[in-house]
Amino acid sequence: MNFHWLHPDLVERPSSSGTGTFAHAAIRKGQLVAVFGGYVLELDDEIDDHGIQITPNLVIAPMVKGGVRGDFINHSCDPNCGIRGQITLFALRDIDFGEEITFDYGSVLFSSQKKDRFEMVCKCGAESCRKLITSEDWRMPDLQARLGSHFSFHILEKIYSR
Protein backbone atom coordinates (compact mmCIF):
# COMPACT_ATOMS: atom_id res chain seq x y z
CA MET A 1 0.00 0.00 0.00
CA ASN A 2 1.34 3.43 -0.94
CA PHE A 3 1.22 6.09 1.74
CA HIS A 4 2.55 8.86 -0.46
CA TRP A 5 2.37 10.10 -4.01
CA LEU A 6 5.47 10.64 -6.12
CA HIS A 7 5.62 12.41 -9.46
CA PRO A 8 5.47 9.64 -12.12
CA ASP A 9 8.97 10.57 -13.35
CA LEU A 10 10.58 9.76 -9.98
CA VAL A 11 12.12 6.48 -8.89
CA GLU A 12 13.44 5.29 -5.51
CA ARG A 13 16.89 3.68 -5.64
CA PRO A 14 20.15 3.42 -3.71
CA SER A 15 21.90 6.71 -2.96
CA SER A 16 24.92 7.87 -1.01
CA SER A 17 22.54 8.23 1.97
CA GLY A 18 21.12 4.70 1.70
CA THR A 19 17.97 5.07 -0.38
CA GLY A 20 16.91 8.16 -2.28
CA THR A 21 14.43 9.41 -4.83
CA PHE A 22 15.70 10.41 -8.27
CA ALA A 23 14.34 12.15 -11.36
CA HIS A 24 13.85 9.65 -14.19
CA ALA A 25 13.05 12.60 -16.49
CA ALA A 26 13.42 16.36 -16.22
CA ILE A 27 11.14 18.04 -13.67
CA ARG A 28 10.26 21.69 -14.21
CA LYS A 29 10.41 24.41 -11.55
CA GLY A 30 7.06 24.72 -9.74
CA GLN A 31 5.90 21.16 -10.48
CA LEU A 32 4.40 19.06 -7.70
CA VAL A 33 7.01 16.43 -6.85
CA ALA A 34 5.58 14.51 -3.88
CA VAL A 35 2.72 14.35 -1.42
CA PHE A 36 3.68 12.78 1.89
CA GLY A 37 1.11 10.51 3.49
CA GLY A 38 0.44 7.98 6.19
CA TYR A 39 -0.99 8.07 9.66
CA VAL A 40 -1.02 11.06 11.98
CA LEU A 41 1.02 10.06 15.03
CA GLU A 42 2.21 11.78 18.18
CA LEU A 43 5.87 12.73 18.02
CA ASP A 44 8.10 10.55 20.20
CA ASP A 45 11.58 9.01 20.18
CA GLU A 46 10.48 6.06 18.02
CA ILE A 47 9.33 8.19 15.10
CA ASP A 48 11.54 11.28 15.46
CA ASP A 49 13.19 10.89 12.05
CA HIS A 50 10.45 9.04 10.16
CA GLY A 51 7.77 11.04 8.45
CA ILE A 52 7.02 14.74 8.25
CA GLN A 53 6.33 16.90 11.28
CA ILE A 54 2.97 18.65 10.67
CA THR A 55 2.52 20.38 14.05
CA PRO A 56 4.85 20.80 17.02
CA ASN A 57 3.66 17.44 18.43
CA LEU A 58 2.34 15.48 15.42
CA VAL A 59 3.91 13.78 12.40
CA ILE A 60 2.43 12.07 9.39
CA ALA A 61 4.25 8.84 8.61
CA PRO A 62 3.62 5.51 6.91
CA MET A 63 3.12 2.55 9.23
CA VAL A 64 4.48 -0.74 7.96
CA LYS A 65 4.83 -4.17 9.51
CA GLY A 66 7.42 -3.76 12.25
CA GLY A 67 7.01 -0.03 12.80
CA VAL A 68 7.20 3.29 11.01
CA ARG A 69 8.88 3.78 7.64
CA GLY A 70 9.96 7.16 6.36
CA ASP A 71 9.77 8.27 2.76
CA PHE A 72 13.01 8.24 0.82
CA ILE A 73 13.48 11.92 0.04
CA ASN A 74 16.75 13.00 1.57
CA HIS A 75 17.91 16.28 3.10
CA SER A 76 20.14 18.85 1.44
CA CYS A 77 21.19 22.27 2.68
CA ASP A 78 20.92 23.33 -0.99
CA PRO A 79 17.65 21.58 -1.90
CA ASN A 80 15.98 21.35 -5.30
CA CYS A 81 12.51 21.04 -3.71
CA GLY A 82 10.59 22.85 -1.00
CA ILE A 83 7.61 22.13 1.20
CA ARG A 84 4.29 23.96 0.77
CA GLY A 85 1.56 23.63 3.35
CA GLN A 86 2.12 20.53 5.44
CA ILE A 87 2.68 17.59 3.10
CA THR A 88 3.38 18.74 -0.47
CA LEU A 89 6.78 19.09 -2.08
CA PHE A 90 7.39 21.28 -5.15
CA ALA A 91 10.42 21.80 -7.40
CA LEU A 92 12.24 25.01 -6.43
CA ARG A 93 14.15 24.94 -9.72
CA ASP A 94 14.41 22.79 -12.83
CA ILE A 95 15.62 19.30 -11.91
CA ASP A 96 17.68 17.29 -14.41
CA PHE A 97 17.34 13.62 -15.31
CA GLY A 98 19.21 11.50 -12.76
CA GLU A 99 19.33 14.21 -10.09
CA GLU A 100 18.41 13.23 -6.54
CA ILE A 101 15.28 14.89 -5.14
CA THR A 102 16.03 16.71 -1.88
CA PHE A 103 14.49 19.20 0.52
CA ASP A 104 15.76 20.97 3.63
CA TYR A 105 14.60 19.09 6.73
CA GLY A 106 14.92 22.39 8.64
CA SER A 107 11.76 23.48 6.82
CA VAL A 108 9.60 20.92 8.67
CA LEU A 109 11.36 20.34 12.01
CA PHE A 110 10.18 22.15 15.11
CA SER A 111 11.02 21.59 18.79
CA SER A 112 8.34 19.71 20.68
CA GLN A 113 7.37 19.58 24.33
CA LYS A 114 7.14 15.79 23.93
CA LYS A 115 10.63 15.23 22.55
CA ASP A 116 14.16 16.48 23.04
CA ARG A 117 15.64 18.72 20.35
CA PHE A 118 16.19 16.81 17.10
CA GLU A 119 19.73 16.73 15.71
CA MET A 120 21.15 15.06 12.61
CA VAL A 121 24.71 15.24 11.31
CA CYS A 122 24.52 16.53 7.74
CA LYS A 123 26.68 15.04 4.99
CA CYS A 124 24.93 16.64 2.02
CA GLY A 125 28.18 18.13 0.71
CA ALA A 126 26.56 21.40 -0.38
CA GLU A 127 28.71 24.53 -0.24
CA SER A 128 26.11 25.93 2.18
CA CYS A 129 26.05 22.78 4.37
CA ARG A 130 25.17 23.52 7.99
CA LYS A 131 26.90 20.29 9.20
CA LEU A 132 24.21 19.80 11.86
CA ILE A 133 20.47 19.87 11.18
CA THR A 134 18.26 20.61 14.19
CA SER A 135 14.67 21.32 15.08
CA GLU A 136 15.74 24.95 15.69
CA ASP A 137 17.13 25.66 12.20
CA TRP A 138 13.89 27.37 11.12
CA ARG A 139 14.96 30.31 13.33
CA MET A 140 18.03 31.04 11.13
CA PRO A 141 17.52 34.28 9.16
CA ASP A 142 19.66 33.03 6.24
CA LEU A 143 17.60 29.80 5.98
CA GLN A 144 14.38 31.83 6.07
CA ALA A 145 15.73 34.10 3.32
CA ARG A 146 16.78 31.13 1.16
CA LEU A 147 13.57 29.10 1.54
CA GLY A 148 11.10 31.99 1.68
CA SER A 149 7.62 30.53 2.19
CA HIS A 150 8.79 26.92 1.77
CA PHE A 151 8.35 25.95 5.42
CA SER A 152 5.59 23.86 6.98
CA PHE A 153 2.54 25.93 7.83
CA HIS A 154 3.06 25.57 11.61
CA ILE A 155 6.60 26.96 11.25
CA LEU A 156 5.50 29.82 8.99
CA GLU A 157 3.05 30.85 11.73
CA LYS A 158 5.98 31.08 14.18
CA ILE A 159 8.20 32.96 11.70
CA TYR A 160 5.52 35.54 10.85
CA SER A 161 4.44 36.02 14.47
CA ARG A 162 7.95 36.96 15.62
PDB file of C-alpha atoms in Angstrom, residues 52-160:
ATOM      1  CA  ILE A  52       7.022  14.740   8.251  1.00  0.00           C
ATOM      2  CA  GLN A  53       6.329  16.904  11.278  1.00  0.00           C
ATOM      3  CA  ILE A  54       2.970  18.647  10.670  1.00  0.00           C
ATOM      4  CA  THR A  55       2.516  20.382  14.046  1.00  0.00           C
ATOM      5  CA  PRO A  56       4.848  20.798  17.019  1.00  0.00           C
ATOM      6  CA  ASN A  57       3.660  17.443  18.426  1.00  0.00           C
ATOM      7  CA  LEU A  58       2.336  15.475  15.420  1.00  0.00           C
ATOM      8  CA  VAL A  59       3.906  13.780  12.403  1.00  0.00           C
ATOM      9  CA  ILE A  60       2.434  12.074   9.386  1.00  0.00           C
ATOM     10  CA  ALA A  61       4.248   8.836   8.611  1.00  0.00           C
ATOM     11  CA  PRO A  62       3.616   5.509   6.905  1.00  0.00           C
ATOM     12  CA  MET A  63       3.123   2.546   9.234  1.00  0.00           C
ATOM     13  CA  VAL A  64       4.480  -0.744   7.964  1.00  0.00           C
ATOM     14  CA  LYS A  65       4.834  -4.174   9.511  1.00  0.00           C
ATOM     15  CA  GLY A  66       7.424  -3.759  12.248  1.00  0.00           C
ATOM     16  CA  GLY A  67       7.006  -0.031  12.798  1.00  0.00           C
ATOM     17  CA  VAL A  68       7.201   3.286  11.011  1.00  0.00           C
ATOM     18  CA  ARG A  69       8.882   3.782   7.638  1.00  0.00           C
ATOM     19  CA  GLY A  70       9.962   7.155   6.360  1.00  0.00           C
ATOM     20  CA  ASP A  71       9.769   8.271   2.756  1.00  0.00           C
ATOM     21  CA  PHE A  72      13.014   8.242   0.819  1.00  0.00           C
ATOM     22  CA  ILE A  73      13.482  11.916   0.041  1.00  0.00           C
ATOM     23  CA  ASN A  74      16.749  13.005   1.566  1.00  0.00           C
ATOM     24  CA  HIS A  75      17.905  16.278   3.096  1.00  0.00           C
ATOM     25  CA  SER A  76      20.135  18.850   1.444  1.00  0.00           C
ATOM     26  CA  CYS A  77      21.187  22.268   2.684  1.00  0.00           C
ATOM     27  CA  ASP A  78      20.917  23.327  -0.988  1.00  0.00           C
ATOM     28  CA  PRO A  79      17.650  21.578  -1.902  1.00  0.00           C
ATOM     29  CA  ASN A  80      15.980  21.353  -5.300  1.00  0.00           C
ATOM     30  CA  CYS A  81      12.509  21.041  -3.707  1.00  0.00           C
ATOM     31  CA  GLY A  82      10.591  22.853  -1.003  1.00  0.00           C
ATOM     32  CA  ILE A  83       7.608  22.129   1.201  1.00  0.00           C
ATOM     33  CA  ARG A  84       4.288  23.957   0.766  1.00  0.00           C
ATOM     34  CA  GLY A  85       1.560  23.635   3.354  1.00  0.00           C
ATOM     35  CA  GLN A  86       2.118  20.527   5.439  1.00  0.00           C
ATOM     36  CA  ILE A  87       2.685  17.588   3.096  1.00  0.00           C
ATOM     37  CA  THR A  88       3.376  18.740  -0.473  1.00  0.00           C
ATOM     38  CA  LEU A  89       6.784  19.089  -2.080  1.00  0.00           C
ATOM     39  CA  PHE A  90       7.386  21.280  -5.151  1.00  0.00           C
ATOM     40  CA  ALA A  91      10.418  21.804  -7.395  1.00  0.00           C
ATOM     41  CA  LEU A  92      12.243  25.015  -6.430  1.00  0.00           C
ATOM     42  CA  ARG A  93      14.150  24.942  -9.724  1.00  0.00           C
ATOM     43  CA  ASP A  94      14.415  22.790 -12.835  1.00  0.00           C
ATOM     44  CA  ILE A  95      15.623  19.297 -11.908  1.00  0.00           C
ATOM     45  CA  ASP A  96      17.685  17.288 -14.409  1.00  0.00           C
ATOM     46  CA  PHE A  97      17.341  13.616 -15.315  1.00  0.00           C
ATOM     47  CA  GLY A  98      19.214  11.496 -12.756  1.00  0.00           C
ATOM     48  CA  GLU A  99      19.329  14.214 -10.091  1.00  0.00           C
ATOM     49  CA  GLU A 100      18.412  13.229  -6.541  1.00  0.00           C
ATOM     50  CA  ILE A 101      15.278  14.894  -5.138  1.00  0.00           C
ATOM     51  CA  THR A 102      16.029  16.714  -1.878  1.00  0.00           C
ATOM     52  CA  PHE A 103      14.490  19.199   0.524  1.00  0.00           C
ATOM     53  CA  ASP A 104      15.760  20.969   3.632  1.00  0.00           C
ATOM     54  CA  TYR A 105      14.596  19.090   6.735  1.00  0.00           C
ATOM     55  CA  GLY A 106      14.916  22.386   8.643  1.00  0.00           C
ATOM     56  CA  SER A 107      11.759  23.484   6.822  1.00  0.00           C
ATOM     57  CA  VAL A 108       9.598  20.923   8.671  1.00  0.00           C
ATOM     58  CA  LEU A 109      11.365  20.339  12.006  1.00  0.00           C
ATOM     59  CA  PHE A 110      10.176  22.154  15.114  1.00  0.00           C
ATOM     60  CA  SER A 111      11.022  21.586  18.790  1.00  0.00           C
ATOM     61  CA  SER A 112       8.342  19.710  20.684  1.00  0.00           C
ATOM     62  CA  GLN A 113       7.373  19.584  24.333  1.00  0.00           C
ATOM     63  CA  LYS A 114       7.138  15.789  23.931  1.00  0.00           C
ATOM     64  CA  LYS A 115      10.629  15.226  22.553  1.00  0.00           C
ATOM     65  CA  ASP A 116      14.159  16.482  23.035  1.00  0.00           C
ATOM     66  CA  ARG A 117      15.640  18.723  20.354  1.00  0.00           C
ATOM     67  CA  PHE A 118      16.191  16.807  17.095  1.00  0.00           C
ATOM     68  CA  GLU A 119      19.733  16.733  15.708  1.00  0.00           C
ATOM     69  CA  MET A 120      21.150  15.056  12.606  1.00  0.00           C
ATOM     70  CA  VAL A 121      24.705  15.243  11.310  1.00  0.00           C
ATOM     71  CA  CYS A 122      24.518  16.527   7.741  1.00  0.00           C
ATOM     72  CA  LYS A 123      26.677  15.043   4.993  1.00  0.00           C
ATOM     73  CA  CYS A 124      24.929  16.643   2.017  1.00  0.00           C
ATOM     74  CA  GLY A 125      28.177  18.131   0.708  1.00  0.00           C
ATOM     75  CA  ALA A 126      26.558  21.403  -0.379  1.00  0.00           C
ATOM     76  CA  GLU A 127      28.707  24.528  -0.241  1.00  0.00           C
ATOM     77  CA  SER A 128      26.111  25.931   2.182  1.00  0.00           C
ATOM     78  CA  CYS A 129      26.055  22.780   4.366  1.00  0.00           C
ATOM     79  CA  ARG A 130      25.174  23.524   7.994  1.00  0.00           C
ATOM     80  CA  LYS A 131      26.901  20.292   9.196  1.00  0.00           C
ATOM     81  CA  LEU A 132      24.211  19.799  11.861  1.00  0.00           C
ATOM     82  CA  ILE A 133      20.466  19.872  11.179  1.00  0.00           C
ATOM     83  CA  THR A 134      18.262  20.613  14.186  1.00  0.00           C
ATOM     84  CA  SER A 135      14.669  21.325  15.082  1.00  0.00           C
ATOM     85  CA  GLU A 136      15.737  24.949  15.690  1.00  0.00           C
ATOM     86  CA  ASP A 137      17.126  25.660  12.202  1.00  0.00           C
ATOM     87  CA  TRP A 138      13.892  27.370  11.115  1.00  0.00           C
ATOM     88  CA  ARG A 139      14.958  30.313  13.330  1.00  0.00           C
ATOM     89  CA  MET A 140      18.028  31.044  11.131  1.00  0.00           C
ATOM     90  CA  PRO A 141      17.524  34.283   9.164  1.00  0.00           C
ATOM     91  CA  ASP A 142      19.658  33.033   6.238  1.00  0.00           C
ATOM     92  CA  LEU A 143      17.603  29.805   5.976  1.00  0.00           C
ATOM     93  CA  GLN A 144      14.376  31.834   6.070  1.00  0.00           C
ATOM     94  CA  ALA A 145      15.726  34.100   3.319  1.00  0.00           C
ATOM     95  CA  ARG A 146      16.782  31.127   1.165  1.00  0.00           C
ATOM     96  CA  LEU A 147      13.573  29.103   1.535  1.00  0.00           C
ATOM     97  CA  GLY A 148      11.098  31.987   1.678  1.00  0.00           C
ATOM     98  CA  SER A 149       7.621  30.534   2.192  1.00  0.00           C
ATOM     99  CA  HIS A 150       8.790  26.918   1.768  1.00  0.00           C
ATOM    100  CA  PHE A 151       8.347  25.952   5.422  1.00  0.00           C
ATOM    101  CA  SER A 152       5.593  23.861   6.981  1.00  0.00           C
ATOM    102  CA  PHE A 153       2.539  25.931   7.827  1.00  0.00           C
ATOM    103  CA  HIS A 154       3.059  25.568  11.606  1.00  0.00           C
ATOM    104  CA  ILE A 155       6.595  26.956  11.249  1.00  0.00           C
ATOM    105  CA  LEU A 156       5.502  29.825   8.989  1.00  0.00           C
ATOM    106  CA  GLU A 157       3.046  30.849  11.731  1.00  0.00           C
ATOM    107  CA  LYS A 158       5.984  31.079  14.179  1.00  0.00           C
ATOM    108  CA  ILE A 159       8.199  32.964  11.699  1.00  0.00           C
ATOM    109  CA  TYR A 160       5.522  35.536  10.846  1.00  0.00           C
TER     110      TYR A 160
END
